[in-house]
Short mmCIF file of C-alpha atoms in Angstrom, two decimals:
data_model
loop_
_atom_site.label_atom_id
_atom_site.label_comp_id
_atom_site.label_asym_id
_atom_site.label_seq_id
_atom_site.Cartn_x
_atom_site.Cartn_y
_atom_site.Cartn_z
CA SER C 1 -20.10 39.70 33.02
CA ASP C 2 -17.30 41.06 30.84
CA ALA C 3 -14.74 40.13 33.46
CA PRO C 4 -11.90 37.94 32.19
CA LEU C 5 -12.00 34.28 33.06
CA PRO C 6 -9.57 33.20 35.75
CA PRO C 7 -6.51 31.28 34.52
CA VAL C 8 -6.89 27.51 34.37
CA SER C 9 -4.30 25.53 36.26
CA GLU C 10 -2.57 22.46 34.87
CA GLU C 11 -4.10 20.51 37.74
CA SER C 12 -7.62 21.51 36.64
CA VAL C 13 -6.89 20.47 33.06
CA ALA C 14 -5.56 17.11 34.27
CA ILE C 15 -8.67 16.53 36.40
CA VAL C 16 -11.04 17.37 33.55
CA SER C 17 -9.04 15.16 31.20
CA ALA C 18 -9.17 12.25 33.67
CA ILE C 19 -12.94 12.66 34.07
CA ALA C 20 -13.44 12.75 30.27
CA THR C 21 -11.31 9.61 29.86
CA ALA C 22 -13.25 7.82 32.61
CA ILE C 23 -16.56 8.74 30.97
CA ALA C 24 -15.33 7.55 27.57
CA ASP C 25 -14.06 4.28 29.07
CA ARG C 26 -17.34 3.73 30.87
CA THR C 27 -19.29 4.43 27.66
CA ASP C 28 -17.17 1.89 25.76
CA SER C 29 -17.66 -0.60 28.58
CA ILE C 30 -21.44 -0.12 28.48
CA LYS C 31 -21.48 -0.55 24.70
CA MET C 32 -19.43 -3.74 24.94
CA SER C 33 -21.54 -5.16 27.78
CA MET C 34 -24.57 -4.94 25.50
CA PHE C 35 -22.88 -7.60 23.38
CA MET C 36 -21.09 -9.56 26.07
CA ILE C 37 -21.07 -13.10 24.89
CA ASP C 38 -19.94 -15.98 27.02
CA ALA C 39 -17.28 -18.35 25.72
CA ALA C 40 -19.73 -21.21 25.09
CA GLU C 41 -22.01 -19.04 22.96
CA ARG C 42 -19.05 -17.55 21.09
CA THR C 43 -17.73 -21.06 20.37
CA LYS C 44 -21.18 -22.16 19.19
CA VAL C 45 -21.58 -19.20 16.81
CA VAL C 46 -18.01 -19.55 15.47
CA GLY C 47 -18.68 -23.25 14.86
CA LYS C 48 -21.87 -22.46 12.95
CA LEU C 49 -20.06 -19.77 10.97
CA GLU C 50 -17.28 -22.22 10.09
CA GLN C 51 -19.82 -24.83 9.04
CA PHE C 52 -21.61 -22.23 6.92
CA PHE C 53 -18.40 -21.17 5.13
CA SER C 54 -17.40 -24.81 4.67
CA SER C 55 -20.44 -25.60 2.53
CA PRO C 56 -19.39 -26.75 -0.96
CA GLU C 57 -21.54 -24.09 -2.64
CA LEU C 58 -20.04 -21.19 -0.70
CA LYS C 59 -16.49 -22.53 -0.96
CA ALA C 60 -16.99 -22.76 -4.73
CA LYS C 61 -18.31 -19.17 -4.92
CA LEU C 62 -15.38 -17.78 -2.95
CA SER C 63 -12.82 -19.90 -4.78
CA THR C 64 -14.24 -18.92 -8.17
CA PHE C 65 -14.26 -15.24 -7.24
CA LEU C 66 -10.66 -15.23 -5.99
CA THR C 67 -9.37 -17.45 -8.80
CA LYS C 68 -10.91 -15.21 -11.47
CA LYS C 69 -9.44 -12.10 -9.87
CA LEU C 70 -5.99 -13.66 -9.62
CA GLU C 71 -5.94 -15.22 -13.07
CA ASP C 72 -7.49 -12.42 -15.13
CA GLY C 73 -4.12 -10.66 -15.31
CA ASN C 74 -5.71 -7.26 -14.74
CA THR C 75 -6.78 -7.19 -11.10
CA PHE C 76 -3.75 -8.21 -9.04
CA ALA C 77 -0.03 -8.11 -9.66
CA LYS C 78 1.94 -11.34 -9.37
CA ARG C 79 2.83 -10.40 -5.76
CA VAL C 80 0.42 -8.33 -3.68
CA ASP C 81 2.40 -5.83 -1.59
CA SER C 82 0.25 -4.26 1.13
CA SER C 83 3.10 -1.99 2.29
CA SER C 84 3.05 0.17 -0.83
CA GLU C 85 0.39 1.96 -2.81
CA GLN C 86 -1.97 -0.40 -4.62
CA PRO C 87 -3.78 0.03 -7.91
CA LEU C 88 -7.48 0.89 -7.83
CA THR C 89 -8.26 -2.59 -9.17
CA TYR C 90 -7.36 -4.00 -5.74
CA PHE C 91 -9.90 -1.81 -3.99
CA SER C 92 -12.50 -2.53 -6.64
CA ALA C 93 -11.99 -6.28 -6.08
CA TYR C 94 -12.21 -5.67 -2.33
CA ASN C 95 -15.59 -3.93 -2.75
CA GLU C 96 -16.87 -6.84 -4.84
CA TYR C 97 -15.65 -9.26 -2.19
CA VAL C 98 -17.37 -7.27 0.57
CA GLN C 99 -20.63 -7.41 -1.38
CA LEU C 100 -20.28 -11.17 -1.90
CA ILE C 101 -19.61 -11.81 1.81
CA ASP C 102 -22.38 -9.42 2.91
CA GLU C 103 -24.90 -11.28 0.77
CA GLN C 104 -23.80 -14.61 2.22
CA LEU C 105 -23.76 -13.33 5.80
CA ALA C 106 -27.30 -12.01 5.40
CA HIS C 107 -28.41 -15.59 4.76
CA PHE C 108 -26.39 -16.85 7.72
CA LEU C 109 -27.75 -14.21 10.13
CA TRP C 110 -31.33 -14.86 9.05
CA ARG C 111 -31.00 -18.64 9.27
CA GLU C 112 -29.26 -18.60 12.66
CA ARG C 113 -31.33 -15.73 14.09
CA ILE C 114 -28.22 -13.80 15.09
CA SER C 115 -28.06 -10.01 15.02
CA GLN C 116 -25.41 -8.34 12.91
CA GLU C 117 -24.13 -6.50 16.00
CA LYS C 118 -23.71 -9.75 17.90
CA LEU C 119 -21.83 -11.39 15.03
CA VAL C 120 -19.55 -8.35 14.70
CA ALA C 121 -18.79 -8.48 18.44
CA ILE C 122 -17.95 -12.19 18.21
CA VAL C 123 -15.79 -11.82 15.10
CA GLN C 124 -13.92 -8.86 16.59
CA SER C 125 -13.35 -10.59 19.92
CA VAL C 126 -11.97 -13.71 18.24
CA GLY C 127 -10.01 -11.67 15.67
CA GLU C 128 -8.30 -9.70 18.44
CA ARG C 129 -7.03 -12.93 19.99
CA GLY C 130 -4.61 -13.45 17.11
CA ARG C 131 -4.38 -15.27 13.79
CA ASP C 132 -3.80 -18.63 15.47
CA ARG C 133 -7.34 -18.55 16.90
CA ARG C 134 -9.03 -17.78 13.61
CA THR C 135 -10.96 -20.25 11.52
CA THR C 136 -11.38 -20.11 7.77
CA GLY C 137 -14.86 -18.62 8.16
CA LEU C 138 -13.55 -15.90 10.45
CA GLU C 139 -10.77 -15.14 7.98
CA TYR C 140 -13.34 -14.66 5.23
CA VAL C 141 -15.43 -12.32 7.40
CA LEU C 142 -12.45 -10.36 8.70
CA ALA C 143 -11.20 -9.93 5.12
CA SER C 144 -14.53 -8.29 4.31
CA THR C 145 -14.12 -5.78 7.15
CA ASP C 146 -10.47 -4.83 6.69
CA TYR C 147 -8.73 -4.05 3.40
CA LEU C 148 -5.31 -5.27 4.57
CA GLU C 149 -6.85 -8.55 5.78
CA PHE C 150 -8.36 -8.89 2.30
CA LEU C 151 -4.95 -8.40 0.68
CA SER C 152 -3.52 -11.02 3.02
CA LEU C 153 -6.32 -13.43 2.05
CA VAL C 154 -5.61 -12.82 -1.64
CA SER C 155 -1.90 -13.46 -1.10
CA ASP C 156 -2.62 -16.66 0.86
CA PHE C 157 -5.05 -17.86 -1.80
CA ARG C 158 -2.48 -17.21 -4.54
CA SER C 159 0.01 -19.36 -2.60
CA VAL C 160 -2.54 -22.18 -2.42
CA LEU C 161 -3.20 -21.94 -6.18
CA GLU C 162 0.54 -21.98 -6.91
CA LEU C 163 1.05 -24.98 -4.64
CA ALA C 164 -1.79 -26.84 -6.36
CA ALA C 165 -0.29 -26.02 -9.77
CA ASP C 166 3.13 -27.28 -8.61
CA GLU C 167 1.57 -30.53 -7.37
CA ASP C 168 -0.24 -31.00 -10.69
CA SER C 169 3.06 -30.45 -12.55
CA LEU C 170 4.80 -33.03 -10.39
CA LYS C 171 2.02 -35.57 -10.97
CA ALA C 172 2.22 -34.98 -14.73
CA LEU C 173 5.99 -35.39 -14.63
CA ASP C 174 5.67 -38.65 -12.65
CA GLN C 175 3.12 -39.97 -15.13
CA SER C 176 5.34 -39.12 -18.10
CA VAL C 177 8.32 -40.85 -16.46
CA ASP C 178 6.21 -43.95 -15.72
CA ALA C 179 4.96 -44.13 -19.32
#
């Protein structure tokens, strides 16, 4: 019983590693199959999610939240740079955003009778297909699950606000020229 263990060959290590990888892959496959969603159902849920996030009340809540954070002068710098270290105010705003989206999604899940796990699987599967496949609703949800996606959303929203301000300035200039 106190005899030394025989040496382990590289071949044995490779076999054990291959078996462990196969088991892990199979486990992931089983987990994913629990939430396998056909394309028609995924499209239906994404459509309902988009409709939900397009409601005037929710659009106003999200717009108000982001506008306040961008215009308060304390939360975000003029340009949000996700490649460098960010101030704690960014992460604090992110946590508030997550809470806001979570509250809204709770209403959506209850109303549509969709499990949170199923929605997560749908959002992840569509999100992995690339930004060109994402809808506004998916962008909002993904931004609540990933800090860098949130920073991207903030940057995009700032661009929209700046564009709107530029258009208002041009309209005012046109009106003053016409007067």
